[in-house]
Amino acid sequence: MRTLYMNLLKRLRRSSPGTSLEVVHLAMRLAEHAHYGQTRASGEPYVMHSLNVALILANLGLDPVTCAAGILHDVLEDTEVKSEELRAKFGEDVARVVEGVTKINKLSFQDDHVTMESKQAQNISKMLVATAKDLRVIMIKLADRLHNMRTLEHLTPAQRERISRETLDIYAPMAHRLGISSWKWELEDHAFHHLEPEKYKEVARMVAMKRREREAFLIETVAQIERGLKESEVRAQVIGRPKHLYSIYEKMQHQGKDFEQVLDVLGIRIITHSDSECYNALGVIHSLWTPIPGRLKDYIAMPKLNMYQAIHTTVMRENGLPMEVQIRSEKMDLVAREGIAAHWRYKEGTKTAEDKLENQLAWLRKMNDWLKDAGSQDGMMDTMRQEFKLSFIYVFTPKGQVKELPQGATPLDFAYMVHSHVGQHCIGARVNNRMVSLRYNLQTGDMVEILTSKNQEPHRDWLDVVVTGRARTRIRQRLREIGELAPIEEPKPVEVKPRAHPPGRVPVKHAEVREVDEATRQKLIRIEGIKGMSVQFAKCCNPMPGHRVVGYVTKSPGLSVHREDCISFQRTAKDTRRILTAAWEGEGSFTAKVRVITRHRPNLLADVTNVLRPLNIDITSASFEKTAPDRYHFDFSFVTPDHHTIEGVVNAVRNVPGVFGASQLDVKERQGAHMKDAG
Ligand code: MN
């Protein structure tokens, strides 16, 4: 413990020279006293954990106050120490941060009805709300989780599984969002190790094998680049980029790629002395090998949301294999590894406390944008979802702010993004100082200026001009207010009529509406993400099988099902994150195709079919193909009424020993709906 503490002090003296470490000594004394007699599952004194958390923070270059709060992070929750004592001894700052961490720890997954996906978003949201005042709280929580993951082997299998899952779903993405890639990789690899020990070992073995095989090639490549850089007088360091085990596994699982495909791509990183030398280095790479079109990404000019900056390019090697090259300066490299922490440190010397706060707030705003994204993904709202899948463009406001819009966005989308009033009264737009049509396709880098007039009102055809859900909703709202768009008819209960589908949707042939009793109705309803939970059917529109329906999370705990065209639903459902996709059992079905990547072993196919048997799926075609020595693709198609089944199939197959990955290949158009007999 002595050594650990000395390390901590040494690290702090180096990163914060001249700063008093009194607060750290004081924290150490209190924690040691408070946790006295407590031990961790490993048998170590508890305070070792506190110290390790502080050391993780210090290694990221965080200041003594944050590290002191790190040492104290568990005292409120696990010992007799009270907030007042912290306040008196350490001041408001430390006390508030420790309270924040304690608050996060108290958040728990209470609702068993909600699946992981929405749980995740809920928790991230709770977490952010609980901690929005200070990012240091999140940093400490992440450091806490990192140390817990490092020492996870001492817990029971059930605990290991739960904590690893949570780490993958919440904390690793969070570290990524904060740009702390070193924490992200480590969290993921630990979680992978505990969740899939067999597969982890397998991937590790393959990587080691591959590495030996390719070592000579890598060394030659690095030397070749170094020569090129030297000739062009670029000061830079060249490294073969290590691949993280979990990211390899993820690529295999979700992109249906083989080990070979993932590992054959050589990764090179060039770290230049100055920012401007990045572009020179890029020139050197592109003169050595042919760049693959469309693969050049300039994150220096357009940094990622988490402040990541670099140039990425992929070139074709003599051996016909692609090679990914990342180029960044030393400063950018630090930001890439340490994210917000590095960013903080850079500002520290030059700027005032207010600037630091401003920086923090900018980060939080980005986190909140991210939360909205996460929410919309979770909410399953179709339009939002489509928006999420598209790639984005970045345009400038006249004041030089950058706005993110989906590809295909028009000046009208931009106007509604600025403010709904700007959208409502938009009469024209100038892009790069030239008048353009409202249908103009905005491009990254465009400077957009909106012209407005008080007397302008939205037109009906604006609905065809915009691509963002936000603009569309606002236009429709306004059109209804001014009587340009007929309000949706007040629905009469159990009316049997062909229903109109909202504009922009692919028409789906639908079943006829039929009236059923309450029990059958309950049995037939399916809500995405929710299993076995009783739901309320809205009285206002009385949905019956055959109606197109949506689920809505209500304030009083529960879920109500409305008809999608229900006017009262459309009026009240303002929070799109609370809208869930719903459907009736047996209405419509489609063919799903799944690819399984396996190695060869006896009885493998039998085992695959065995895990599928309880799922009761109807396999319509299958093929088995050898793609590499000891590597097979097993593709099969089946008819399914819903997406849960596909998920179930993919997950079941992934767990078969010898299977490296499984993923859905494509979904064909929904086939004509057919009704199942109501039992
Ligand atoms: Mn802890």
XYZ file of C-alpha atoms in Angstrom, residues 84-516:
433
model
C -21.024 17.240 6.449
C -17.677 15.859 7.496
C -16.399 15.891 3.918
C -17.665 19.427 3.498
C -15.945 20.602 6.668
C -12.640 18.899 5.920
C -12.358 19.151 2.138
C -14.692 21.907 1.106
C -17.750 22.072 -1.112
C -16.000 20.910 -4.278
C -14.764 17.516 -3.083
C -17.930 16.871 -1.083
C -20.173 17.473 -4.082
C -18.116 15.225 -6.348
C -18.151 12.356 -3.840
C -21.897 12.830 -3.354
C -22.291 12.649 -7.128
C -20.444 9.322 -7.333
C -22.500 7.940 -4.452
C -25.676 8.980 -6.218
C -24.665 7.131 -9.389
C -23.875 4.017 -7.396
C -27.374 4.048 -5.998
C -28.942 3.960 -9.447
C -29.911 0.403 -10.140
C -31.773 -1.638 -12.657
C -35.051 -2.023 -10.887
C -37.486 -2.586 -13.680
C -37.222 -6.172 -14.799
C -39.694 -5.669 -17.592
C -37.491 -3.419 -19.600
C -34.846 -5.037 -21.735
C -31.201 -4.075 -21.724
C -31.486 -1.693 -24.614
C -33.857 0.735 -22.983
C -32.422 0.098 -19.539
C -29.160 1.275 -20.878
C -30.494 4.505 -22.210
C -32.468 5.087 -19.032
C -29.427 4.659 -16.921
C -27.205 6.759 -19.025
C -29.845 9.389 -18.844
C -30.242 9.093 -15.086
C -26.534 9.143 -14.753
C -26.158 12.249 -16.791
C -28.943 14.029 -15.047
C -27.523 13.076 -11.696
C -24.062 14.210 -12.581
C -24.468 16.909 -15.160
C -22.991 19.472 -12.820
C -19.537 17.996 -12.781
C -17.794 15.733 -15.257
C -15.279 14.691 -12.613
C -18.026 12.541 -11.141
C -18.190 10.530 -14.346
C -14.407 10.273 -14.540
C -14.241 8.868 -11.016
C -17.066 6.459 -11.714
C -15.242 5.211 -14.804
C -11.955 4.820 -12.912
C -13.870 2.941 -10.192
C -15.354 0.620 -12.807
C -11.985 0.119 -14.464
C -10.389 -1.036 -11.221
C -13.368 -3.246 -10.465
C -13.016 -4.840 -13.895
C -9.311 -5.417 -13.299
C -10.148 -7.330 -10.129
C -13.357 -8.980 -11.278
C -12.074 -12.547 -11.026
C -12.726 -12.497 -7.276
C -16.505 -12.231 -7.715
C -19.113 -14.908 -8.368
C -19.896 -15.858 -12.000
C -23.299 -14.157 -11.813
C -21.795 -10.920 -10.542
C -19.069 -11.064 -13.154
C -21.586 -11.465 -15.912
C -23.845 -8.638 -14.733
C -20.988 -6.208 -14.207
C -19.311 -7.086 -17.504
C -22.547 -6.606 -19.428
C -23.137 -3.274 -17.795
C -19.568 -2.275 -18.570
C -20.000 -3.076 -22.254
C -23.379 -1.403 -22.493
C -22.792 1.728 -20.497
C -19.308 2.442 -19.247
C -17.183 1.583 -22.280
C -19.372 3.747 -24.563
C -19.156 6.476 -21.972
C -15.360 6.344 -21.924
C -15.497 6.483 -25.697
C -17.729 9.533 -25.601
C -15.278 11.246 -23.325
C -12.572 10.291 -25.794
C -10.623 8.233 -23.253
C -9.817 5.397 -25.607
C -7.266 3.767 -23.286
C -10.030 3.225 -20.713
C -12.515 2.155 -23.347
C -10.272 -0.597 -24.757
C -9.366 -1.884 -21.361
C -12.965 -1.962 -20.133
C -14.059 -3.806 -23.261
C -11.291 -6.366 -23.207
C -11.898 -7.179 -19.524
C -15.639 -7.522 -20.124
C -15.083 -9.700 -23.182
C -12.705 -11.889 -21.180
C -15.316 -12.524 -18.491
C -18.369 -12.835 -20.729
C -16.833 -15.099 -23.373
C -13.722 -16.670 -21.854
C -13.459 -19.331 -24.576
C -13.833 -16.905 -27.431
C -11.489 -14.455 -25.779
C -8.783 -17.112 -25.628
C -9.450 -18.139 -29.195
C -9.184 -14.584 -30.519
C -6.047 -13.972 -28.461
C -4.473 -17.137 -29.853
C -5.335 -16.221 -33.441
C -3.990 -12.708 -33.000
C -0.728 -14.006 -31.577
C -0.377 -16.484 -34.456
C -1.169 -13.877 -37.063
C 1.234 -11.441 -35.489
C 4.183 -13.777 -35.745
C 3.275 -14.526 -39.334
C 3.169 -10.881 -40.256
C 5.946 -9.486 -38.127
C 8.476 -9.284 -40.974
C 5.986 -7.630 -43.289
C 5.101 -5.089 -40.620
C 8.736 -4.240 -39.885
C 9.432 -3.755 -43.593
C 6.337 -1.535 -43.954
C 7.311 0.644 -41.009
C 10.849 1.023 -42.370
C 9.517 1.973 -45.800
C 7.299 4.681 -44.330
C 10.103 5.969 -42.137
C 12.370 6.336 -45.166
C 9.652 8.221 -47.044
C 9.014 10.549 -44.118
C 12.704 11.250 -43.698
C 13.121 12.127 -47.377
C 10.275 14.619 -47.071
C 11.681 15.945 -43.793
C 8.608 15.067 -41.775
C 9.399 14.494 -38.105
C 7.276 11.571 -37.047
C 7.118 8.255 -35.310
C 5.656 5.198 -37.069
C 4.027 2.367 -35.166
C 2.213 -0.805 -36.079
C -1.158 -0.304 -34.475
C -2.165 -2.945 -31.936
C -5.662 -4.325 -32.339
C -7.801 -4.793 -29.311
C -9.276 -8.227 -28.840
C -12.803 -7.055 -28.276
C -12.837 -4.829 -31.344
C -11.744 -7.776 -33.483
C -14.470 -9.936 -32.016
C -17.034 -7.197 -32.502
C -16.143 -6.775 -36.164
C -16.516 -10.503 -36.667
C -19.817 -10.665 -34.863
C -21.495 -7.669 -36.340
C -20.035 -7.280 -39.781
C -19.983 -10.990 -40.473
C -16.256 -10.858 -41.171
C -13.685 -13.567 -40.734
C -10.588 -13.443 -38.581
C -8.577 -13.208 -41.744
C -10.570 -10.296 -43.080
C -10.248 -8.406 -39.830
C -6.639 -9.233 -39.124
C -5.306 -8.960 -42.661
C -5.902 -5.241 -42.567
C -2.616 -3.858 -41.383
C -2.964 -0.879 -39.063
C -0.316 1.803 -39.019
C -0.206 4.925 -36.916
C 1.997 7.919 -37.674
C 2.514 10.440 -34.921
C 3.966 13.685 -36.192
C 5.764 16.349 -34.241
C 3.505 19.211 -35.300
C -0.074 19.516 -36.567
C 0.919 20.771 -40.008
C 3.207 17.801 -40.594
C 0.137 15.516 -40.574
C -0.746 16.616 -44.092
C 2.857 16.173 -45.239
C 2.837 12.652 -43.849
C -0.411 11.980 -45.722
C 1.310 13.082 -48.921
C 4.133 10.644 -48.250
C 1.727 7.722 -47.704
C -0.268 8.511 -50.843
C 2.920 8.709 -52.896
C 3.995 5.282 -51.638
C 0.703 3.484 -52.210
C -2.601 4.102 -53.970
C -5.308 5.428 -51.674
C -8.672 3.671 -51.782
C -11.272 6.235 -52.869
C -13.751 7.357 -50.252
C -11.629 6.171 -47.360
C -9.847 9.440 -46.615
C -11.288 11.038 -43.459
C -10.026 14.376 -42.280
C -10.911 14.601 -38.612
C -8.433 17.436 -38.193
C -10.602 19.849 -40.137
C -13.762 18.221 -38.730
C -13.019 16.794 -35.272
C -15.291 14.054 -33.988
C -17.773 14.897 -31.250
C -15.408 13.504 -28.646
C -12.700 15.912 -29.866
C -10.790 13.176 -31.655
C -8.553 14.577 -34.374
C -6.563 12.675 -36.978
C -6.405 11.898 -40.658
C -7.464 8.389 -41.632
C -6.710 6.870 -44.972
C -6.682 3.376 -46.421
C -4.228 2.401 -49.123
C -3.835 -0.716 -51.246
C -0.669 -2.717 -50.652
C 1.367 -4.658 -53.174
C -0.052 -7.889 -51.774
C -3.572 -6.736 -52.656
C -4.562 -6.144 -49.033
C -5.700 -2.824 -47.673
C -3.737 -0.985 -45.001
C -5.293 1.534 -42.654
C -3.168 4.525 -41.733
C -3.970 7.001 -38.984
C -1.983 10.207 -38.891
C -2.021 12.589 -35.958
C 0.254 14.976 -34.090
C 1.634 14.283 -30.631
C -0.933 16.596 -29.129
C -3.796 14.944 -31.019
C -2.485 11.553 -29.990
C -2.708 12.510 -26.352
C -6.294 13.685 -26.839
C -7.072 10.441 -28.659
C -5.820 8.370 -25.749
C -6.933 10.476 -22.825
C -9.822 12.422 -24.268
C -11.320 15.074 -22.107
C -8.557 14.761 -19.537
C -5.887 15.755 -22.038
C -8.093 18.500 -23.281
C -8.456 19.846 -19.779
C -4.739 19.781 -19.174
C -3.979 21.761 -22.285
C -6.313 24.504 -21.230
C -5.069 24.479 -17.680
C -1.879 26.487 -18.092
C -3.274 29.214 -20.248
C -6.843 29.739 -19.295
C -8.912 30.790 -16.348
C -11.230 28.722 -14.238
C -14.183 30.135 -16.152
C -12.781 28.895 -19.434
C -12.379 25.491 -17.877
C -15.986 25.536 -16.813
C -17.023 26.680 -20.279
C -15.126 23.719 -21.700
C -16.849 21.344 -19.371
C -20.204 22.735 -20.362
C -19.406 22.304 -24.038
C -18.666 18.670 -23.325
C -21.853 18.237 -21.413
C -23.869 19.712 -24.221
C -22.298 17.175 -26.534
C -23.064 14.423 -24.081
C -26.646 15.560 -24.056
C -26.848 15.509 -27.834
C -25.533 12.017 -27.654
C -28.165 11.141 -25.124
C -30.834 12.352 -27.491
C -29.393 10.095 -30.153
C -29.337 7.182 -27.794
C -32.896 7.974 -26.784
C -34.194 8.092 -30.298
C -32.545 4.840 -31.123
C -34.147 3.324 -28.135
C -37.510 4.916 -28.756
C -37.762 3.065 -32.044
C -39.439 6.020 -33.647
C -39.214 5.275 -37.316
C -38.355 8.698 -38.599
C -35.767 9.264 -35.932
C -34.278 5.935 -36.639
C -33.905 6.607 -40.309
C -32.282 9.863 -39.446
C -29.855 8.084 -37.184
C -28.756 5.619 -39.794
C -27.916 8.225 -42.401
C -24.528 9.766 -42.336
C -24.230 13.392 -41.457
C -23.110 16.589 -43.106
C -21.759 19.649 -41.330
C -22.665 23.171 -42.338
C -21.868 26.568 -40.911
C -24.166 29.263 -39.626
C -23.272 32.824 -40.638
C -21.638 33.147 -37.218
C -19.364 30.186 -37.899
C -21.116 27.635 -35.710
C -21.137 24.099 -37.058
C -24.481 22.317 -37.340
C -24.904 18.629 -37.904
C -27.600 17.534 -40.358
C -28.398 14.232 -42.028
C -27.221 13.689 -45.570
C -29.742 15.084 -48.033
C -30.833 17.904 -45.733
C -32.070 21.110 -47.343
C -31.956 24.761 -46.242
C -35.431 24.229 -44.785
C -34.129 21.502 -42.485
C -31.379 23.853 -41.458
C -33.887 26.652 -40.797
C -36.024 24.415 -38.576
C -32.922 23.251 -36.770
C -31.951 26.823 -35.932
C -35.423 27.559 -34.593
C -38.952 26.555 -35.509
C -39.804 30.231 -36.054
C -36.962 30.592 -38.511
C -38.300 27.544 -40.318
C -41.906 28.730 -40.243
C -41.102 32.084 -41.792
C -38.407 30.968 -44.209
C -38.714 32.551 -47.663
C -35.341 31.705 -49.118
C -31.769 30.744 -48.456
C -28.299 31.814 -49.386
C -25.576 29.205 -49.478
C -22.013 30.471 -49.701
C -23.498 33.893 -50.494
C -25.535 32.644 -53.449
C -29.308 32.358 -53.519
C -30.376 28.729 -53.739
C -33.674 26.896 -53.988
C -35.162 25.561 -50.771
C -34.670 22.113 -52.274
C -30.917 22.610 -52.547
C -28.924 19.670 -51.209
C -26.672 20.971 -48.458
C -23.034 19.885 -48.537
C -20.481 19.674 -45.788
C -18.694 22.990 -45.513
C -21.607 25.092 -46.860
C -22.288 28.389 -45.128
C -26.047 28.726 -44.869
C -28.041 31.893 -44.316
C -31.821 31.837 -44.023
C -34.012 34.699 -45.201
C -37.289 35.126 -43.369
C -40.460 37.152 -43.613
C -43.054 37.631 -40.911
C -45.886 36.892 -43.331
C -44.537 33.584 -44.565
C -46.304 30.355 -43.625
C -45.353 26.740 -44.390
C -46.616 25.192 -47.620
C -47.836 21.668 -48.005
C -45.072 20.765 -50.420
C -42.501 21.657 -47.788
C -43.199 18.207 -46.418
C -41.472 16.802 -49.472
C -38.554 19.174 -49.207
C -37.370 18.298 -45.701
C -35.662 15.136 -44.532
C -35.423 15.685 -40.772
C -38.185 14.427 -38.519
C -38.074 17.630 -36.539
C -38.827 19.845 -39.518
C -41.542 17.512 -40.766
C -43.306 17.449 -37.413
C -43.171 21.234 -37.065
C -44.464 21.809 -40.587
C -47.338 19.421 -40.098
C -48.198 21.002 -36.784
C -48.313 24.468 -38.300
C -50.242 23.325 -41.375
C -52.897 21.903 -39.109
C -53.035 25.080 -37.050
C -53.627 27.210 -40.122
C -56.083 24.704 -41.585
C -53.899 23.715 -44.525
C -53.798 20.111 -43.423
C -57.013 18.448 -42.336
C -56.897 17.319 -38.740
C -56.997 13.583 -38.498
C -60.547 12.348 -38.066
C -61.609 11.602 -34.562
C -61.445 7.814 -34.648
C -64.581 5.874 -33.856
C -64.028 2.766 -31.807
C -63.575 -0.485 -33.712
C -64.253 1.009 -37.058
C -63.320 -1.295 -39.878
C -61.813 0.646 -42.715
C -58.640 0.675 -44.729
C -56.322 3.065 -42.980
C -54.134 5.674 -44.545
C -50.456 5.373 -43.846
C -48.387 8.395 -42.943
C -46.565 10.062 -45.834
C -43.087 8.841 -46.509
C -43.847 5.318 -45.386
C -43.758 2.293 -47.567
C -47.322 1.054 -47.740
C -47.717 -2.281 -46.067
C -50.569 -4.526 -46.908
C -52.336 -5.012 -43.658
C -54.697 -7.389 -42.057
C -58.312 -6.562 -41.614
C -59.404 -5.162 -38.335
C -61.279 -7.553 -36.110
C -62.717 -7.230 -32.684
C -61.447 -9.571 -29.987
